[in-house]
Short mmCIF file of N, CA and C in Angstrom, two decimals:
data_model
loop_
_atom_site.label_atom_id
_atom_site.label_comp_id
_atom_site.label_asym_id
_atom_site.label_seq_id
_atom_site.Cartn_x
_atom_site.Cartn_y
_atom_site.Cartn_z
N UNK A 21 67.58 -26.80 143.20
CA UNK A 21 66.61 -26.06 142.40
C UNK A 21 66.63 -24.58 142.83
N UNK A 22 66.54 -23.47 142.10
CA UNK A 22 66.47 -21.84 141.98
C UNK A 22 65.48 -21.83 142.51
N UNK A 23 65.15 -20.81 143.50
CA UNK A 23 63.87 -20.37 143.77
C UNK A 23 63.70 -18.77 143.21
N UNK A 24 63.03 -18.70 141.86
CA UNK A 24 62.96 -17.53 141.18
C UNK A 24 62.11 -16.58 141.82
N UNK A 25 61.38 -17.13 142.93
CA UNK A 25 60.25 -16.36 143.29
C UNK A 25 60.37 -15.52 144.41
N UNK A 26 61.52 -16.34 145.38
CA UNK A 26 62.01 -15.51 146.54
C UNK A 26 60.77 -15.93 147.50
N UNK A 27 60.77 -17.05 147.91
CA UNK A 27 59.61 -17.22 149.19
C UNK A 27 60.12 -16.85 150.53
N UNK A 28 61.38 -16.90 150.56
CA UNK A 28 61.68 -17.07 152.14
C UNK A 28 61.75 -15.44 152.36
N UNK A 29 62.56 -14.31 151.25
CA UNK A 29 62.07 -13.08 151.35
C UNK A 29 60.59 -12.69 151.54
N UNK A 30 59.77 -13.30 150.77
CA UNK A 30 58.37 -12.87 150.68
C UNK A 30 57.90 -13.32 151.49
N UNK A 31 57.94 -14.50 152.57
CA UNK A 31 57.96 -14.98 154.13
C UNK A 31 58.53 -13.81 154.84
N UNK A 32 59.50 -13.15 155.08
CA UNK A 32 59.74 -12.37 155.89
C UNK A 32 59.26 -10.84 155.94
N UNK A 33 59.34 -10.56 154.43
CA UNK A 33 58.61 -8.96 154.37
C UNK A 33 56.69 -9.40 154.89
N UNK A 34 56.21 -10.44 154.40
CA UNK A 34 55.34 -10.32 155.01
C UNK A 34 54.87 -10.30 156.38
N UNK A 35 55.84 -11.05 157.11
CA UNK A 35 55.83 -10.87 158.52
C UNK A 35 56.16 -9.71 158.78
N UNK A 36 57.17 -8.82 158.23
CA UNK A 36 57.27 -7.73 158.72
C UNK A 36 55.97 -6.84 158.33
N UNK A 37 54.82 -7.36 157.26
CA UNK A 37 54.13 -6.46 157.22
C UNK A 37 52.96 -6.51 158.39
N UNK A 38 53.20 -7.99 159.13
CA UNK A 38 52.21 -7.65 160.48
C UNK A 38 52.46 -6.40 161.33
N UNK A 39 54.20 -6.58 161.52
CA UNK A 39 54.67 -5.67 163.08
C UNK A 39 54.44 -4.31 162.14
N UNK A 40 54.13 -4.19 160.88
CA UNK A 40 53.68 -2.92 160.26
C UNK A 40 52.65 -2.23 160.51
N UNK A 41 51.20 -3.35 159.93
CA UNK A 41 50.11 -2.60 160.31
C UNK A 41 49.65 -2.45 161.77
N UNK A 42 50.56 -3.70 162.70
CA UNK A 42 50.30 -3.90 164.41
C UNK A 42 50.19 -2.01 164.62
N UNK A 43 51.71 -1.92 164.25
CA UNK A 43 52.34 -0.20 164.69
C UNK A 43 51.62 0.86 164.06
N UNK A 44 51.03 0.47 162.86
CA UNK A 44 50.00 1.36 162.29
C UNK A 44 48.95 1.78 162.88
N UNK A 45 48.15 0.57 163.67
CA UNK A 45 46.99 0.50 164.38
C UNK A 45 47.90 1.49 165.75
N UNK A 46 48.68 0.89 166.63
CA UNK A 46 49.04 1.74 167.45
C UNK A 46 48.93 3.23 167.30
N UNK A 47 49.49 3.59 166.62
CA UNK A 47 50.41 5.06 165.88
C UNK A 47 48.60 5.80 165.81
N UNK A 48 47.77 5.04 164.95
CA UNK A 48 46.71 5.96 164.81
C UNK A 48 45.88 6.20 165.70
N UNK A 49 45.74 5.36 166.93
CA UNK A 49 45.43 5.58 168.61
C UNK A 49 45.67 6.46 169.40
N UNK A 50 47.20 6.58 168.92
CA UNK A 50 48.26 7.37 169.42
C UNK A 50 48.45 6.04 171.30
N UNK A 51 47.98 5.13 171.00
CA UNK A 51 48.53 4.32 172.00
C UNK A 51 48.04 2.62 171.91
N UNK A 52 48.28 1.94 172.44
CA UNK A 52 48.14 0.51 171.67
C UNK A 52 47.36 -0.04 172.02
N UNK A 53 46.39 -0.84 171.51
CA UNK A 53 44.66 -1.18 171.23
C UNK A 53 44.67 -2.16 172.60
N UNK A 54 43.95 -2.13 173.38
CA UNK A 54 43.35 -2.88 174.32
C UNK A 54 44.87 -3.05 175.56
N UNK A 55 44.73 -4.40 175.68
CA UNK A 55 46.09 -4.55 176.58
C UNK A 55 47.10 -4.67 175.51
N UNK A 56 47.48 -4.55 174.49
CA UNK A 56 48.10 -4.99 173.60
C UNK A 56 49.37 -4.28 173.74
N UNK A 57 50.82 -4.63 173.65
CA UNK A 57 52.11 -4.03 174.26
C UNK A 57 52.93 -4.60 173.23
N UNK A 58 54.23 -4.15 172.75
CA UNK A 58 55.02 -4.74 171.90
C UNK A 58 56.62 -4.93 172.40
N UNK A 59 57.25 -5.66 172.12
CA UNK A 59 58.92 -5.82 172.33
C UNK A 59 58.99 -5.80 171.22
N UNK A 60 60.42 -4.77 170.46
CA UNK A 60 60.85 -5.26 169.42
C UNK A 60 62.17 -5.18 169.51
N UNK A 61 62.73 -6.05 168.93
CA UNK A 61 64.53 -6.90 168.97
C UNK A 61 64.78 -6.15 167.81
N UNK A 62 65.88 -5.26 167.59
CA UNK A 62 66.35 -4.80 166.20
C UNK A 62 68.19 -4.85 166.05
N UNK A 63 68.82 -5.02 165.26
CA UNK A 63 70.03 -4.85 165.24
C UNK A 63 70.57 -3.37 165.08
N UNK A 64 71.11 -3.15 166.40
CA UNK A 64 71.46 -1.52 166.44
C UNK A 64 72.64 -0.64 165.32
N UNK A 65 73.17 -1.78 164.34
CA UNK A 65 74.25 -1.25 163.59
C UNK A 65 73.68 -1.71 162.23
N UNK A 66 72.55 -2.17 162.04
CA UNK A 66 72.14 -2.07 160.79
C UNK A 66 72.02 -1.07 160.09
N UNK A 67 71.65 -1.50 158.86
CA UNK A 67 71.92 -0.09 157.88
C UNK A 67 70.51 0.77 157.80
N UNK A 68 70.58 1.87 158.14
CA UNK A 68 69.06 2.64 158.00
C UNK A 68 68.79 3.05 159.60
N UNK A 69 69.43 1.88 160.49
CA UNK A 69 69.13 2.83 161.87
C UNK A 69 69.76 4.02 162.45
N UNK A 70 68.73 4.67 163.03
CA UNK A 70 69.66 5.70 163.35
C UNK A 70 69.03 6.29 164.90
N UNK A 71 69.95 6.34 165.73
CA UNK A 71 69.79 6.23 167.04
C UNK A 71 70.81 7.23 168.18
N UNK A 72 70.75 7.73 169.26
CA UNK A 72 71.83 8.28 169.53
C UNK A 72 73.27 7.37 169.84
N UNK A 73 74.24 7.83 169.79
CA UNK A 73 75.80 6.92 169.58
C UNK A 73 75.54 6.18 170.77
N UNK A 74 75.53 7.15 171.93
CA UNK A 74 75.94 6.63 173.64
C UNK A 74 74.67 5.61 173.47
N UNK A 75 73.46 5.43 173.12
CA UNK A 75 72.80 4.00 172.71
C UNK A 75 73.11 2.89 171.97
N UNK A 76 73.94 3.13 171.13
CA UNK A 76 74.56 2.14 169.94
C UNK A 76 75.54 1.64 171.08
N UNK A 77 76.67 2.77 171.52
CA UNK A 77 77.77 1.76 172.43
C UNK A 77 77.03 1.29 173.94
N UNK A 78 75.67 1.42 174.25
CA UNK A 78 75.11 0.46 175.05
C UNK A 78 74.91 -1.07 174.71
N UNK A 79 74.31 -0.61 173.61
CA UNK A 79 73.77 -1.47 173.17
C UNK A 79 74.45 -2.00 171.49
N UNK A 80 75.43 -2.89 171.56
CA UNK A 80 76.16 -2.64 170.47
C UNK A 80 75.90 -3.75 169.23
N UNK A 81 75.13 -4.58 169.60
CA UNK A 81 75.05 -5.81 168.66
C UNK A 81 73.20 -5.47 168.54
N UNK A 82 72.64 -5.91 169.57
CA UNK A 82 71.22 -5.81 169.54
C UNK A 82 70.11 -4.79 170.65
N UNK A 83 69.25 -4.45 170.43
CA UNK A 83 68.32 -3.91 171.63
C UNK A 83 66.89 -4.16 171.79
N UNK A 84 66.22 -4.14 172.14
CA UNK A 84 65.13 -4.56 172.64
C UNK A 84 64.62 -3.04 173.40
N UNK A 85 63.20 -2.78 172.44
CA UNK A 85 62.23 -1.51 173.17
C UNK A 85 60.92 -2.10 173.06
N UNK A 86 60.63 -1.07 173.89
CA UNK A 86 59.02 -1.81 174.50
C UNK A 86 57.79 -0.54 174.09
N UNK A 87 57.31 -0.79 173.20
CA UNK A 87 55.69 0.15 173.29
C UNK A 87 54.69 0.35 173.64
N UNK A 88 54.71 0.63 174.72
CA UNK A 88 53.37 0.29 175.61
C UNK A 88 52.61 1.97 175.92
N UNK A 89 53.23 1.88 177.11
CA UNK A 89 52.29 3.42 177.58
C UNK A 89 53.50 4.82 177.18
N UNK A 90 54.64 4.58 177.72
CA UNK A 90 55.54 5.81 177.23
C UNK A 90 56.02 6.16 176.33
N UNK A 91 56.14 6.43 174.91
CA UNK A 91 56.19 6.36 173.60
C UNK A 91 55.68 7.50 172.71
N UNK A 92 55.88 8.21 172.13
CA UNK A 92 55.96 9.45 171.31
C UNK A 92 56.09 9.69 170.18
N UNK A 93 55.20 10.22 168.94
CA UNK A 93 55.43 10.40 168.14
C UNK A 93 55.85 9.49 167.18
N UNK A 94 55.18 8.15 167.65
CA UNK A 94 55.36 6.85 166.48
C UNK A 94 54.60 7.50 164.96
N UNK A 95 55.27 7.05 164.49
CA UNK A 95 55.15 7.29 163.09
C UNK A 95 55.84 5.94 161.78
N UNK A 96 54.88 5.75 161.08
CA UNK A 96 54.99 4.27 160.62
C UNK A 96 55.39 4.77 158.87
N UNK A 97 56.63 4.20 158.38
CA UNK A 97 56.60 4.17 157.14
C UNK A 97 56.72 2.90 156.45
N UNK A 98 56.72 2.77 154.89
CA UNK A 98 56.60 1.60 154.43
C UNK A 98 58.05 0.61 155.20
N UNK A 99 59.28 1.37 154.81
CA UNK A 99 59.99 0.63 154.85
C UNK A 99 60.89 0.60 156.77
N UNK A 100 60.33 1.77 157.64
CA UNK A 100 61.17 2.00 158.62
C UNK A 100 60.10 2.64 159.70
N UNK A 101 60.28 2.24 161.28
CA UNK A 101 59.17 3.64 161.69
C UNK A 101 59.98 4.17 162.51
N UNK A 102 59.26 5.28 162.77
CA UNK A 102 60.56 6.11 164.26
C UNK A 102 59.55 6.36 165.19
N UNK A 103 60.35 6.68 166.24
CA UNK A 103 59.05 6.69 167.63
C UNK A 103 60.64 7.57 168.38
N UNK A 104 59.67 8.45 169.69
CA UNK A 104 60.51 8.62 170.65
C UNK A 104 60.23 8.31 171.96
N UNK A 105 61.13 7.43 172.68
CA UNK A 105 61.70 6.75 173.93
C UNK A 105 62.29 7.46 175.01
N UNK A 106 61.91 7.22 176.49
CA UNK A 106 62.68 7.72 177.43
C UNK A 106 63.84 7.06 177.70
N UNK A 107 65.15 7.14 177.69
CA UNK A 107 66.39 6.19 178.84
C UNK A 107 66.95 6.98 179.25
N UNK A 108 66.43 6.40 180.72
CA UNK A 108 67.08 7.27 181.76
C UNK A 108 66.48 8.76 181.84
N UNK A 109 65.09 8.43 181.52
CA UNK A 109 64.60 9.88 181.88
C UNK A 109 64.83 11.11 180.66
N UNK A 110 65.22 10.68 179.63
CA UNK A 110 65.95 11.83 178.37
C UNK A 110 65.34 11.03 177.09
N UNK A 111 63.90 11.86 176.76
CA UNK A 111 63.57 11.54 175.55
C UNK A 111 65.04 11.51 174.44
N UNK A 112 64.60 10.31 173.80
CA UNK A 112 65.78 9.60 172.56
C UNK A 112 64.52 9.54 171.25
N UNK A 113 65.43 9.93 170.04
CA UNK A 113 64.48 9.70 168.94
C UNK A 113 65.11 8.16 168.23
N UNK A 114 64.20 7.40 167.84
CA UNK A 114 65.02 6.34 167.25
C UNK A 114 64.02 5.96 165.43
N UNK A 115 64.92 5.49 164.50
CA UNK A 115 64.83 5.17 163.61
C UNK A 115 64.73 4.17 162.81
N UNK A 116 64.06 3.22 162.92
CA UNK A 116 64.08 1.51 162.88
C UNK A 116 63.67 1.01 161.67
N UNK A 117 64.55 0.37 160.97
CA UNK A 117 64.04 -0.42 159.66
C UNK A 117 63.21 -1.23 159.77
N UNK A 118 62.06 -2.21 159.18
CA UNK A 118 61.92 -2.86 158.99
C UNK A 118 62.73 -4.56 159.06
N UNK A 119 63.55 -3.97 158.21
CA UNK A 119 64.35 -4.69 157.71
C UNK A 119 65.55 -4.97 159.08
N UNK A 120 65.73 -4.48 159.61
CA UNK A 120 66.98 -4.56 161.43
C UNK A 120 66.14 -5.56 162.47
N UNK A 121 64.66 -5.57 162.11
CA UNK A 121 64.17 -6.49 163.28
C UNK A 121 64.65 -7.79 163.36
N UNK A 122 64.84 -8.35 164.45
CA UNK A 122 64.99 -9.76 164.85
C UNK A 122 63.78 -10.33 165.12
N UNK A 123 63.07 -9.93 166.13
CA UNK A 123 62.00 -10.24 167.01
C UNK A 123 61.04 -9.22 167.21
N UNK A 124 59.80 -9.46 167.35
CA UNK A 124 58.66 -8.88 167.71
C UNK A 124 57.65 -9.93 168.33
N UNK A 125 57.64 -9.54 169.59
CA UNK A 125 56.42 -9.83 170.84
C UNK A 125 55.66 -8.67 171.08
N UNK A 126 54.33 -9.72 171.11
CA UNK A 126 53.14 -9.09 171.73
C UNK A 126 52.60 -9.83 173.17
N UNK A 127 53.21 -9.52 174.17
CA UNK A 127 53.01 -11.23 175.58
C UNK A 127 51.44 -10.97 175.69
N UNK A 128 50.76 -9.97 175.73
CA UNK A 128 49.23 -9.92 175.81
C UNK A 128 48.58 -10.92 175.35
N UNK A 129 49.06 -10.90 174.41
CA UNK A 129 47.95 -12.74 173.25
C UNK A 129 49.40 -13.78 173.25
N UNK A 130 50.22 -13.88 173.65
CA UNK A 130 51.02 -14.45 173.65
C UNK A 130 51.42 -14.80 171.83
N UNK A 131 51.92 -13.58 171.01
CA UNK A 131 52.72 -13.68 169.38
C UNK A 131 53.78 -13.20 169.59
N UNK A 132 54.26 -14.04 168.93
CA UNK A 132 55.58 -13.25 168.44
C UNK A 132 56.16 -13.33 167.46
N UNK A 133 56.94 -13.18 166.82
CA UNK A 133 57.77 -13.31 165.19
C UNK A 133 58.99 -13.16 165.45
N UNK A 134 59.98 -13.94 164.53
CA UNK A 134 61.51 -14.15 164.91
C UNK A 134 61.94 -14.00 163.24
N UNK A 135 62.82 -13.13 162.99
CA UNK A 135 63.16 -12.73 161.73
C UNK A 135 64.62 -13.35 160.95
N UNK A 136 64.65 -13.69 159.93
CA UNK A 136 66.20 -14.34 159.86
C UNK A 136 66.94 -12.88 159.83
N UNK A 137 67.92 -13.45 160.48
CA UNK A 137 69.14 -12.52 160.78
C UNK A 137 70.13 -12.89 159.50
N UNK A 138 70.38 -12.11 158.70
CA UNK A 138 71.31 -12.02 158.04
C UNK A 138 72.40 -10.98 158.08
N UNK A 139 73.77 -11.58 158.37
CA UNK A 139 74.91 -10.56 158.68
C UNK A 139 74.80 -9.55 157.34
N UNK A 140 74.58 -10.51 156.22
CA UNK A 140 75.11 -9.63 154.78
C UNK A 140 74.03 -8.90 154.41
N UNK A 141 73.19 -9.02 155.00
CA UNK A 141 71.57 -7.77 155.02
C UNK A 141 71.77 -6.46 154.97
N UNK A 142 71.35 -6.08 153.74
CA UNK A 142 71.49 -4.56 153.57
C UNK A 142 70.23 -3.70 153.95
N UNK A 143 69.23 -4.66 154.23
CA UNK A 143 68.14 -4.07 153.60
C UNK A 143 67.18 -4.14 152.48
N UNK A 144 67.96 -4.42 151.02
CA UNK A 144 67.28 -4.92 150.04
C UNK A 144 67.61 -6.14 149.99
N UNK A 145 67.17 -6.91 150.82
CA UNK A 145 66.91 -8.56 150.76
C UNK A 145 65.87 -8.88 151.11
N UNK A 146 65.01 -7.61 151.87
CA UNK A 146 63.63 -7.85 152.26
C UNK A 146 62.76 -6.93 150.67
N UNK A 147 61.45 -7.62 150.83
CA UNK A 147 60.63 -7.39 149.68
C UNK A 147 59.62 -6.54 150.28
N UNK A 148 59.08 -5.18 149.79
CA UNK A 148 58.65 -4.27 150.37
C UNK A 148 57.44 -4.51 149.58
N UNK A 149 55.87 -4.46 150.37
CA UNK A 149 54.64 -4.55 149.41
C UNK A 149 54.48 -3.77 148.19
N UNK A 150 53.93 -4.48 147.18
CA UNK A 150 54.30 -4.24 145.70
C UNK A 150 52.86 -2.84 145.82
N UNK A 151 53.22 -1.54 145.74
CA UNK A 151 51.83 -0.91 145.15
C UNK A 151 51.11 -1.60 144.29
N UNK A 152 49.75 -0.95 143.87
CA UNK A 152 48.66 -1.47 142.92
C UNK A 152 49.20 -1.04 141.70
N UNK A 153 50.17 0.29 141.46
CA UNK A 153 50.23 0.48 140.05
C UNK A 153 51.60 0.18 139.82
N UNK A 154 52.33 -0.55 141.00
CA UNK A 154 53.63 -0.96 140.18
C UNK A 154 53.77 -2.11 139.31
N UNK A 155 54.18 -2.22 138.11
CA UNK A 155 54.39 -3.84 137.25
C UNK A 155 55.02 -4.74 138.24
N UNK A 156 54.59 -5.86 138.10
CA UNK A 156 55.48 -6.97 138.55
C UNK A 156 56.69 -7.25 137.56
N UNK A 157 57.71 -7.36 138.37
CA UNK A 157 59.23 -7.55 138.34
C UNK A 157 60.03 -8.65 138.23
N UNK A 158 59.89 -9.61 136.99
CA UNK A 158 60.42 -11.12 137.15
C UNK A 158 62.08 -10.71 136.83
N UNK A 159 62.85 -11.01 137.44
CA UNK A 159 64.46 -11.30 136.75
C UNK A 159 64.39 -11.80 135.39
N UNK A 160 65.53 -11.24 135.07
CA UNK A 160 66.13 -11.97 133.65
C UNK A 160 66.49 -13.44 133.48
N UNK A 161 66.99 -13.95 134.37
CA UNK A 161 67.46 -15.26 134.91
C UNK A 161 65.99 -15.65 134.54
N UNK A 162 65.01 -15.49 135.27
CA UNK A 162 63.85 -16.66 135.57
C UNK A 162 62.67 -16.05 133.78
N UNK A 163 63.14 -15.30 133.42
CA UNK A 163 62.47 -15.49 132.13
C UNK A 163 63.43 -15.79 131.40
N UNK A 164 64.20 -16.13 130.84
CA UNK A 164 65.43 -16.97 130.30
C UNK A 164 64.65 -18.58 130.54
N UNK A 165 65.24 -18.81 131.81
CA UNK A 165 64.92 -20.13 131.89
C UNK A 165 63.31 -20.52 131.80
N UNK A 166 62.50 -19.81 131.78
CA UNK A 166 61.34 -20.12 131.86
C UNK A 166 60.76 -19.78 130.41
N UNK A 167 61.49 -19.76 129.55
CA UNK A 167 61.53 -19.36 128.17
C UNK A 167 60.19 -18.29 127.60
N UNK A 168 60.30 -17.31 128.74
CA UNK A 168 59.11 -16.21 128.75
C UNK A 168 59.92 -14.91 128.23
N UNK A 169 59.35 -14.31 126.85
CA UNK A 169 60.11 -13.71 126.20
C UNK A 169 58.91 -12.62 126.23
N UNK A 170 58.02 -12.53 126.93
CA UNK A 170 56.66 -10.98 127.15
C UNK A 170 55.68 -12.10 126.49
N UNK A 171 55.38 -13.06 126.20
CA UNK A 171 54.31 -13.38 125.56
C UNK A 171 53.57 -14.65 127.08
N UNK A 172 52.87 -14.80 127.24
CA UNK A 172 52.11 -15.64 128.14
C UNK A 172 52.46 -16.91 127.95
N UNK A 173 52.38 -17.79 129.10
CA UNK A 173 52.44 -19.28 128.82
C UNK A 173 51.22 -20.27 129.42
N UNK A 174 50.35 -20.55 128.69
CA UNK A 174 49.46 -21.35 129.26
C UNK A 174 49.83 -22.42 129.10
N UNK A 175 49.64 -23.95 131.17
CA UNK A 175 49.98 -24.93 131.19
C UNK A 175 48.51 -25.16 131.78
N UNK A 176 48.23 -26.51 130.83
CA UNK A 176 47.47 -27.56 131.65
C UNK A 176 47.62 -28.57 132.45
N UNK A 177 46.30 -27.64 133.55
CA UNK A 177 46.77 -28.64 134.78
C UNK A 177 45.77 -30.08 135.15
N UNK A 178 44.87 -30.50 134.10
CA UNK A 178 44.19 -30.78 134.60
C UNK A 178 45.00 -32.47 134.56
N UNK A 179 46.05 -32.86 134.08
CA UNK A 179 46.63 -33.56 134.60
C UNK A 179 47.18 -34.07 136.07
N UNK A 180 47.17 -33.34 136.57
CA UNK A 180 47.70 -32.96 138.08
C UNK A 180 46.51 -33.09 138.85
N UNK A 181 44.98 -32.94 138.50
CA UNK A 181 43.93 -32.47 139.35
C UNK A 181 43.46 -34.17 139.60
N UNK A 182 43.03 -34.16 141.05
CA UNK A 182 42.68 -35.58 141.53
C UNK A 182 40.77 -35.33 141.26
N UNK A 183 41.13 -36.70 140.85
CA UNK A 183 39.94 -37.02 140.07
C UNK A 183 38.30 -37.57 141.07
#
């Protein structure tokens, strides 16, 4: 069966929209709420990151940064945030998709989130929150088959409803 709706995307952008507003709440502190600390796992050669090189060939598949007390200039966008990091003593600016995370821990409350890794991930495989004034967006495919041509379809359910 098609899944026209995209749950397992709309499962993941929403998780990414926790480690969103988490970093939001941080960012507007300018440091992170109570004991609250973050790890985040990102893939360093994904598309959209952007990082210094001599970090990429450290770190060449994956990396892991930590937000706690040393951290600079976080700044949160819909789809990516950037923050700047010390290694080795030499503020680094880094550029992080959304969409590159693997993992996000918080060990304070003991959460975390584990992201599917997709090699063929561009980026637009994750679903970014719909604004209030954007239309909703069905494919052609799923109004075809759902024989929705702009006009509404009312189904009764009260067949289905336990009595």
């Amino acid at each position: 069966m098609t899944d026209y709706i995209g749950y397992e995307a709309l499962t993941q952008a929403a998780m990414r929209g926790v480690v969103r507003e988490a970093l939001r709440e941080t960012a507007r502190n300018k440091t992170a709420p109570g004991e609250h600390h973050f790890y985040i796992t990102f893939r360093t050669k994904a598309p959209g990151v952007k990082m210094a090189e001599h970090l990429v060939e450290r770190f060449p598949d994956e990396m892991t940064i930590v937000i706690q007390h040393q951290f600079w200039d976080l700044e949160i966008f819909d789809g990516h945030f950037e923050v700047i990091l010390k290694f080795n003593g030499v503020p680094q600016h880094l550029s992080i998709p959304f969409a590159a995370m693997t993992r996000f821990v918080d060990p304070s409350v003991n959460f975390g989130l584990s992201f599917e890794r997709s090699d063929k991930a561009t980026g637009q495989d994750v679903v970014a929150p719909a604004a209030a004034d954007e239309p909703a967006h069905q494919p052609e495919e799923a109004k075809r088959a759902s024989g929705d041509q702009g006009a509404g379809t009312v189904v009764n359910i009260d067949a289905f409803r336990r009595k």
